[in-house]
PDB file of C-alpha atoms in Angstrom:
ATOM      1  CA  UNK N1289       0.058  -0.214  -0.136  1.00 42.00           C
ATOM      2  CA  UNK N1290       3.036   2.859   0.841  1.00 51.00           C
ATOM      3  CA  UNK N1291       4.012   2.052  -2.708  1.00 55.00           C
ATOM      4  CA  UNK N1292       0.988   2.802  -4.300  1.00 64.00           C
ATOM      5  CA  UNK N1293       0.869   5.847  -2.288  1.00 67.00           C
ATOM      6  CA  UNK N1294       4.080   6.727  -3.096  1.00 63.00           C
ATOM      7  CA  UNK N1295       3.588   6.428  -6.690  1.00 66.00           C
ATOM      8  CA  UNK N1296       0.557   8.674  -6.924  1.00 68.00           C
ATOM      9  CA  UNK N1297       2.463  11.259  -4.907  1.00 70.00           C
ATOM     10  CA  UNK N1298       5.165  11.257  -7.796  1.00 70.00           C
ATOM     11  CA  UNK N1299       2.533  11.497 -10.293  1.00 72.00           C
ATOM     12  CA  UNK N1300       0.870  14.167  -9.106  1.00 72.00           C
ATOM     13  CA  UNK N1301       3.979  15.894  -8.677  1.00 73.00           C
ATOM     14  CA  UNK N1302       4.963  15.118 -12.526  1.00 74.00           C
ATOM     15  CA  UNK N1303       1.616  16.476 -13.592  1.00 77.00           C
ATOM     16  CA  UNK N1304       2.007  19.661 -11.570  1.00 77.00           C
ATOM     17  CA  UNK N1305       5.361  20.232 -12.950  1.00 76.00           C
ATOM     18  CA  UNK N1306       4.092  19.490 -16.442  1.00 78.00           C
ATOM     19  CA  UNK N1307       1.141  22.039 -16.058  1.00 78.00           C
ATOM     20  CA  UNK N1308       4.075  24.755 -14.858  1.00 76.00           C
ATOM     21  CA  UNK N1309       5.783  23.756 -17.674  1.00 76.00           C
ATOM     22  CA  UNK N1310       3.407  24.675 -20.175  1.00 79.00           C
ATOM     23  CA  UNK N1311       2.643  27.674 -17.661  1.00 78.00           C
ATOM     24  CA  UNK N1312       6.316  28.376 -18.496  1.00 74.00           C
ATOM     25  CA  UNK N1313       6.001  27.755 -21.857  1.00 74.00           C
ATOM     26  CA  UNK N1314       3.319  29.685 -22.894  1.00 76.00           C
ATOM     27  CA  UNK N1315       3.532  33.070 -20.855  1.00 72.00           C
ATOM     28  CA  UNK N1316       3.775  35.877 -23.155  1.00 60.00           C
ATOM     29  CA  UNK N1317       6.483  37.678 -21.047  1.00 61.00           C
ATOM     30  CA  UNK N1318       9.039  35.349 -21.257  1.00 60.00           C
ATOM     31  CA  UNK N1319      12.092  35.916 -18.100  1.00 68.00           C
ATOM     32  CA  UNK N1320      15.210  35.447 -19.383  1.00 70.00           C
ATOM     33  CA  UNK N1321      16.086  32.782 -17.341  1.00 70.00           C
ATOM     34  CA  UNK N1322      13.509  30.433 -17.965  1.00 76.00           C
ATOM     35  CA  UNK N1323      15.367  29.158 -20.922  1.00 76.00           C
ATOM     36  CA  UNK N1324      17.828  27.128 -17.728  1.00 79.00           C
ATOM     37  CA  UNK N1325      13.921  27.058 -15.302  1.00 79.00           C
ATOM     38  CA  UNK N1326      12.647  25.146 -18.032  1.00 80.00           C
ATOM     39  CA  UNK N1327      15.805  22.343 -18.831  1.00 84.00           C
ATOM     40  CA  UNK N1328      15.519  22.302 -14.814  1.00 82.00           C
ATOM     41  CA  UNK N1329      11.858  21.233 -14.884  1.00 81.00           C
ATOM     42  CA  UNK N1330      12.373  18.863 -17.326  1.00 83.00           C
ATOM     43  CA  UNK N1331      15.272  17.067 -15.407  1.00 84.00           C
ATOM     44  CA  UNK N1332      13.042  16.779 -12.200  1.00 80.00           C
ATOM     45  CA  UNK N1333       9.911  15.547 -14.963  1.00 81.00           C
ATOM     46  CA  UNK N1334      12.633  13.057 -16.387  1.00 82.00           C
ATOM     47  CA  UNK N1335      13.612  11.565 -12.935  1.00 79.00           C
ATOM     48  CA  UNK N1336      10.386  11.625 -11.597  1.00 78.00           C
ATOM     49  CA  UNK N1337       9.095   9.308 -14.459  1.00 78.00           C
ATOM     50  CA  UNK N1338      12.038   6.815 -14.305  1.00 76.00           C
ATOM     51  CA  UNK N1339      11.121   6.531 -10.446  1.00 73.00           C
ATOM     52  CA  UNK N1340       7.644   5.583 -11.279  1.00 73.00           C
ATOM     53  CA  UNK N1341       8.088   3.137 -14.094  1.00 71.00           C
ATOM     54  CA  UNK N1342       8.701  -0.228 -12.396  1.00 64.00           C
ATOM     55  CA  UNK N1343      12.052  -0.616 -11.788  1.00 62.00           C
ATOM     56  CA  UNK N1344      12.289  -4.131 -13.104  1.00 59.00           C
ATOM     57  CA  UNK N1345      11.195  -3.583 -16.307  1.00 69.00           C
ATOM     58  CA  UNK N1346      13.243  -0.677 -16.775  1.00 66.00           C
ATOM     59  CA  UNK N1347      16.559  -2.564 -15.557  1.00 64.00           C
ATOM     60  CA  UNK N1348      15.596  -5.394 -18.219  1.00 70.00           C
ATOM     61  CA  UNK N1349      14.548  -3.397 -20.953  1.00 73.00           C
ATOM     62  CA  UNK N1350      16.862  -0.540 -20.690  1.00 72.00           C
ATOM     63  CA  UNK N1351      19.593  -0.356 -18.241  1.00 71.00           C
ATOM     64  CA  UNK N1352      21.712   2.914 -19.166  1.00 71.00           C
ATOM     65  CA  UNK N1353      18.430   4.894 -18.989  1.00 73.00           C
ATOM     66  CA  UNK N1354      17.644   2.633 -15.531  1.00 71.00           C
ATOM     67  CA  UNK N1355      21.545   3.506 -14.636  1.00 74.00           C
ATOM     68  CA  UNK N1356      21.024   7.531 -16.369  1.00 77.00           C
ATOM     69  CA  UNK N1357      18.356   8.353 -13.934  1.00 77.00           C
ATOM     70  CA  UNK N1358      20.507   8.371 -10.832  1.00 79.00           C
ATOM     71  CA  UNK N1359      22.626  11.110 -12.687  1.00 83.00           C
ATOM     72  CA  UNK N1360      20.076  13.560 -13.143  1.00 85.00           C
ATOM     73  CA  UNK N1361      21.193  15.346  -9.946  1.00 86.00           C
ATOM     74  CA  UNK N1362      24.611  16.350 -11.698  1.00 89.00           C
ATOM     75  CA  UNK N1363      22.443  18.643 -13.875  1.00 89.00           C
ATOM     76  CA  UNK N1364      20.342  20.281 -11.122  1.00 89.00           C
ATOM     77  CA  UNK N1365      23.026  22.582  -9.437  1.00 90.00           C
ATOM     78  CA  UNK N1366      24.296  24.036 -12.919  1.00 92.00           C
ATOM     79  CA  UNK N1367      21.348  23.992 -14.042  1.00 89.00           C
ATOM     80  CA  UNK N1368      19.967  26.421 -11.199  1.00 89.00           C
ATOM     81  CA  UNK N1369      22.656  28.677 -10.639  1.00 90.00           C
ATOM     82  CA  UNK N1370      22.760  29.265 -14.493  1.00 89.00           C
ATOM     83  CA  UNK N1371      19.253  30.491 -13.996  1.00 88.00           C
ATOM     84  CA  UNK N1372      19.834  32.529 -11.053  1.00 88.00           C
ATOM     85  CA  UNK N1373      22.385  33.900 -12.861  1.00 88.00           C
ATOM     86  CA  UNK N1374      20.862  34.983 -16.059  1.00 87.00           C
ATOM     87  CA  UNK N1375      18.306  35.700 -14.184  1.00 83.00           C
ATOM     88  CA  UNK N1376      19.732  38.224 -11.877  1.00 84.00           C
ATOM     89  CA  UNK N1377      22.889  38.970 -13.695  1.00 81.00           C
ATOM     90  CA  UNK N1378      21.659  39.069 -17.146  1.00 80.00           C
ATOM     91  CA  UNK N1379      24.463  36.907 -18.090  1.00 79.00           C
ATOM     92  CA  UNK N1380      24.236  34.771 -21.105  1.00 82.00           C
ATOM     93  CA  UNK N1381      25.110  31.407 -21.554  1.00 80.00           C
ATOM     94  CA  UNK N1382      28.711  30.937 -23.355  1.00 83.00           C
ATOM     95  CA  UNK N1383      30.466  27.700 -24.330  1.00 87.00           C
ATOM     96  CA  UNK N1384      32.613  28.354 -21.036  1.00 89.00           C
ATOM     97  CA  UNK N1385      29.762  27.176 -18.752  1.00 88.00           C
ATOM     98  CA  UNK N1386      29.443  23.494 -20.841  1.00 88.00           C
ATOM     99  CA  UNK N1387      31.919  22.775 -18.284  1.00 91.00           C
ATOM    100  CA  UNK N1388      30.146  23.143 -15.572  1.00 90.00           C
ATOM    101  CA  UNK N1389      28.095  19.915 -16.926  1.00 91.00           C
ATOM    102  CA  UNK N1390      31.161  17.593 -17.455  1.00 89.00           C
ATOM    103  CA  UNK N1391      30.125  15.487 -14.043  1.00 88.00           C
ATOM    104  CA  UNK N1392      26.813  14.291 -15.582  1.00 89.00           C
ATOM    105  CA  UNK N1393      28.121  14.035 -19.207  1.00 87.00           C
ATOM    106  CA  UNK N1394      31.398  12.084 -17.754  1.00 84.00           C
ATOM    107  CA  UNK N1395      28.611   9.779 -15.995  1.00 82.00           C
ATOM    108  CA  UNK N1396      27.315   9.340 -18.917  1.00 80.00           C
ATOM    109  CA  UNK N1397      29.860   8.137 -20.171  1.00 79.00           C
ATOM    110  CA  UNK N1398      30.734   5.712 -17.344  1.00 75.00           C
ATOM    111  CA  UNK N1399      26.974   4.302 -18.101  1.00 68.00           C
ATOM    112  CA  UNK N1400      28.307   2.964 -21.441  1.00 65.00           C
ATOM    113  CA  UNK N1401      31.684   1.972 -21.098  1.00 65.00           C
ATOM    114  CA  UNK N1402      31.568  -0.016 -17.902  1.00 62.00           C
ATOM    115  CA  UNK N1403      30.352  -3.390 -18.856  1.00 59.00           C
ATOM    116  CA  UNK N1404      33.222  -3.508 -21.514  1.00 59.00           C
ATOM    117  CA  UNK N1405      35.808  -5.625 -20.911  1.00 59.00           C
ATOM    118  CA  UNK N1406      39.258  -4.257 -20.305  1.00 58.00           C
ATOM    119  CA  UNK N1407      38.556  -1.158 -19.040  1.00 58.00           C
ATOM    120  CA  UNK N1408      39.585   0.163 -16.142  1.00 58.00           C
ATOM    121  CA  UNK N1409      37.887   0.150 -12.909  1.00 60.00           C
ATOM    122  CA  UNK N1410      38.863   3.710 -11.494  1.00 62.00           C
ATOM    123  CA  UNK N1411      37.241   5.307 -15.115  1.00 64.00           C
ATOM    124  CA  UNK N1412      33.730   4.462 -13.517  1.00 65.00           C
ATOM    125  CA  UNK N1413      35.204   4.606 -10.065  1.00 64.00           C
ATOM    126  CA  UNK N1414      33.695   8.034  -9.250  1.00 66.00           C
ATOM    127  CA  UNK N1415      30.323   7.132 -10.620  1.00 68.00           C
ATOM    128  CA  UNK N1416      29.769   4.490  -7.842  1.00 70.00           C
ATOM    129  CA  UNK N1417      26.722   4.587  -5.213  1.00 72.00           C
ATOM    130  CA  UNK N1418      28.857   6.044  -2.285  1.00 80.00           C
ATOM    131  CA  UNK N1419      31.495   8.253  -4.463  1.00 81.00           C
ATOM    132  CA  UNK N1420      28.469   8.989  -6.720  1.00 80.00           C
ATOM    133  CA  UNK N1421      26.274   9.824  -4.266  1.00 83.00           C
ATOM    134  CA  UNK N1422      29.009  12.433  -1.756  1.00 87.00           C
ATOM    135  CA  UNK N1423      29.659  14.439  -5.559  1.00 88.00           C
ATOM    136  CA  UNK N1424      26.128  14.838  -5.868  1.00 89.00           C
ATOM    137  CA  UNK N1425      25.597  16.525  -2.863  1.00 89.00           C
ATOM    138  CA  UNK N1426      28.534  18.394  -3.030  1.00 92.00           C
ATOM    139  CA  UNK N1427      27.628  19.370  -6.658  1.00 91.00           C
ATOM    140  CA  UNK N1428      24.066  20.363  -5.038  1.00 90.00           C
ATOM    141  CA  UNK N1429      25.156  22.059  -2.246  1.00 93.00           C
ATOM    142  CA  UNK N1430      27.916  24.230  -3.991  1.00 94.00           C
ATOM    143  CA  UNK N1431      25.841  25.202  -6.713  1.00 93.00           C
ATOM    144  CA  UNK N1432      22.528  26.243  -4.772  1.00 91.00           C
ATOM    145  CA  UNK N1433      24.719  28.237  -2.410  1.00 94.00           C
ATOM    146  CA  UNK N1434      26.430  30.038  -4.884  1.00 93.00           C
ATOM    147  CA  UNK N1435      22.826  30.834  -6.077  1.00 91.00           C
ATOM    148  CA  UNK N1436      21.430  31.878  -2.917  1.00 92.00           C
ATOM    149  CA  UNK N1437      25.164  34.209  -3.050  1.00 93.00           C
ATOM    150  CA  UNK N1438      23.782  35.820  -6.100  1.00 91.00           C
ATOM    151  CA  UNK N1439      20.022  36.219  -4.726  1.00 87.00           C
ATOM    152  CA  UNK N1440      21.037  37.553  -1.668  1.00 89.00           C
ATOM    153  CA  UNK N1441      23.563  40.252  -3.559  1.00 89.00           C
ATOM    154  CA  UNK N1442      20.894  40.736  -5.818  1.00 86.00           C
ATOM    155  CA  UNK N1443      18.588  41.519  -3.123  1.00 83.00           C
ATOM    156  CA  UNK N1444      20.693  43.488  -1.119  1.00 83.00           C
ATOM    157  CA  UNK N1445      21.225  46.000  -4.274  1.00 82.00           C
ATOM    158  CA  UNK N1446      17.805  46.070  -4.074  1.00 77.00           C
ATOM    159  CA  UNK N1447      17.360  47.236  -0.962  1.00 76.00           C
ATOM    160  CA  UNK N1448      19.995  49.721  -1.735  1.00 74.00           C
ATOM    161  CA  UNK N1449      18.620  51.221  -4.361  1.00 70.00           C
ATOM    162  CA  UNK N1450      14.909  52.057  -3.222  1.00 68.00           C
ATOM    163  CA  UNK N1451      16.430  53.309   0.036  1.00 63.00           C
ATOM    164  CA  UNK N1452      18.787  55.304  -1.824  1.00 60.00           C
ATOM    165  CA  UNK N1453      15.018  56.242  -3.825  1.00 57.00           C
ATOM    166  CA  UNK N1454      12.949  57.057  -0.937  1.00 59.00           C
ATOM    167  CA  UNK N1455      15.753  59.650   0.793  1.00 59.00           C
ATOM    168  CA  UNK N1456      15.642  61.465  -2.709  1.00 60.00           C
ATOM    169  CA  UNK N1457      12.343  61.587  -2.950  1.00 60.00           C
ATOM    170  CA  UNK N1458      11.845  62.703   0.877  1.00 54.00           C
ATOM    171  CA  UNK N1459      14.851  65.723   0.694  1.00 60.00           C
ATOM    172  CA  UNK N1460      13.044  66.307  -3.059  1.00 60.00           C
ATOM    173  CA  UNK N1461       9.186  66.471  -1.063  1.00 56.00           C
ATOM    174  CA  UNK N1462      10.854  68.741   1.941  1.00 57.00           C
ATOM    175  CA  UNK N1463      12.638  71.270  -0.408  1.00 59.00           C
ATOM    176  CA  UNK N1464       8.861  71.771  -2.263  1.00 58.00           C
ATOM    177  CA  UNK N1465       7.364  71.949   0.624  1.00 55.00           C
ATOM    178  CA  UNK N1466      10.420  75.201   1.933  1.00 59.00           C
ATOM    179  CA  UNK N1467       9.251  77.108  -1.658  1.00 53.00           C
TER     180      UNK N1467
END
């Protein structure tokens, strides 16, 4: 019974994510950071979809896809960071930013060569269960802390700007009252 409740919750979560995806895509005032928010959302939806599918069927039918779903957390951090940078600072995506996706790409390569005979185990050791979990956690924490710092700096700049505007407005009103 708890397993079925879990599946229903995942289905409703994916439905909400899908609806949010359509709202963001159809929104007329397209924000500049949505080019990173939408892929972030799609990665989350894909991971939920892979969790809903029967693990035995997916593991037997498409083991690469099954193992790939466990590497999606490598995408969350860079996409969140790029979204915040684009939205708050207006920084555009450059080819240099692709380096932030190297851990995910490396894990995809490792998944595909893992069972090849003659390949050294040190190539895929970082993507084993515990090291991969530690790397994913470090990536998530690192990128989200960076994103939070950017957001906080932006918030502080807004407060300073508006307080300066308020001070100027008060001074101008005082001058007008004196005249």
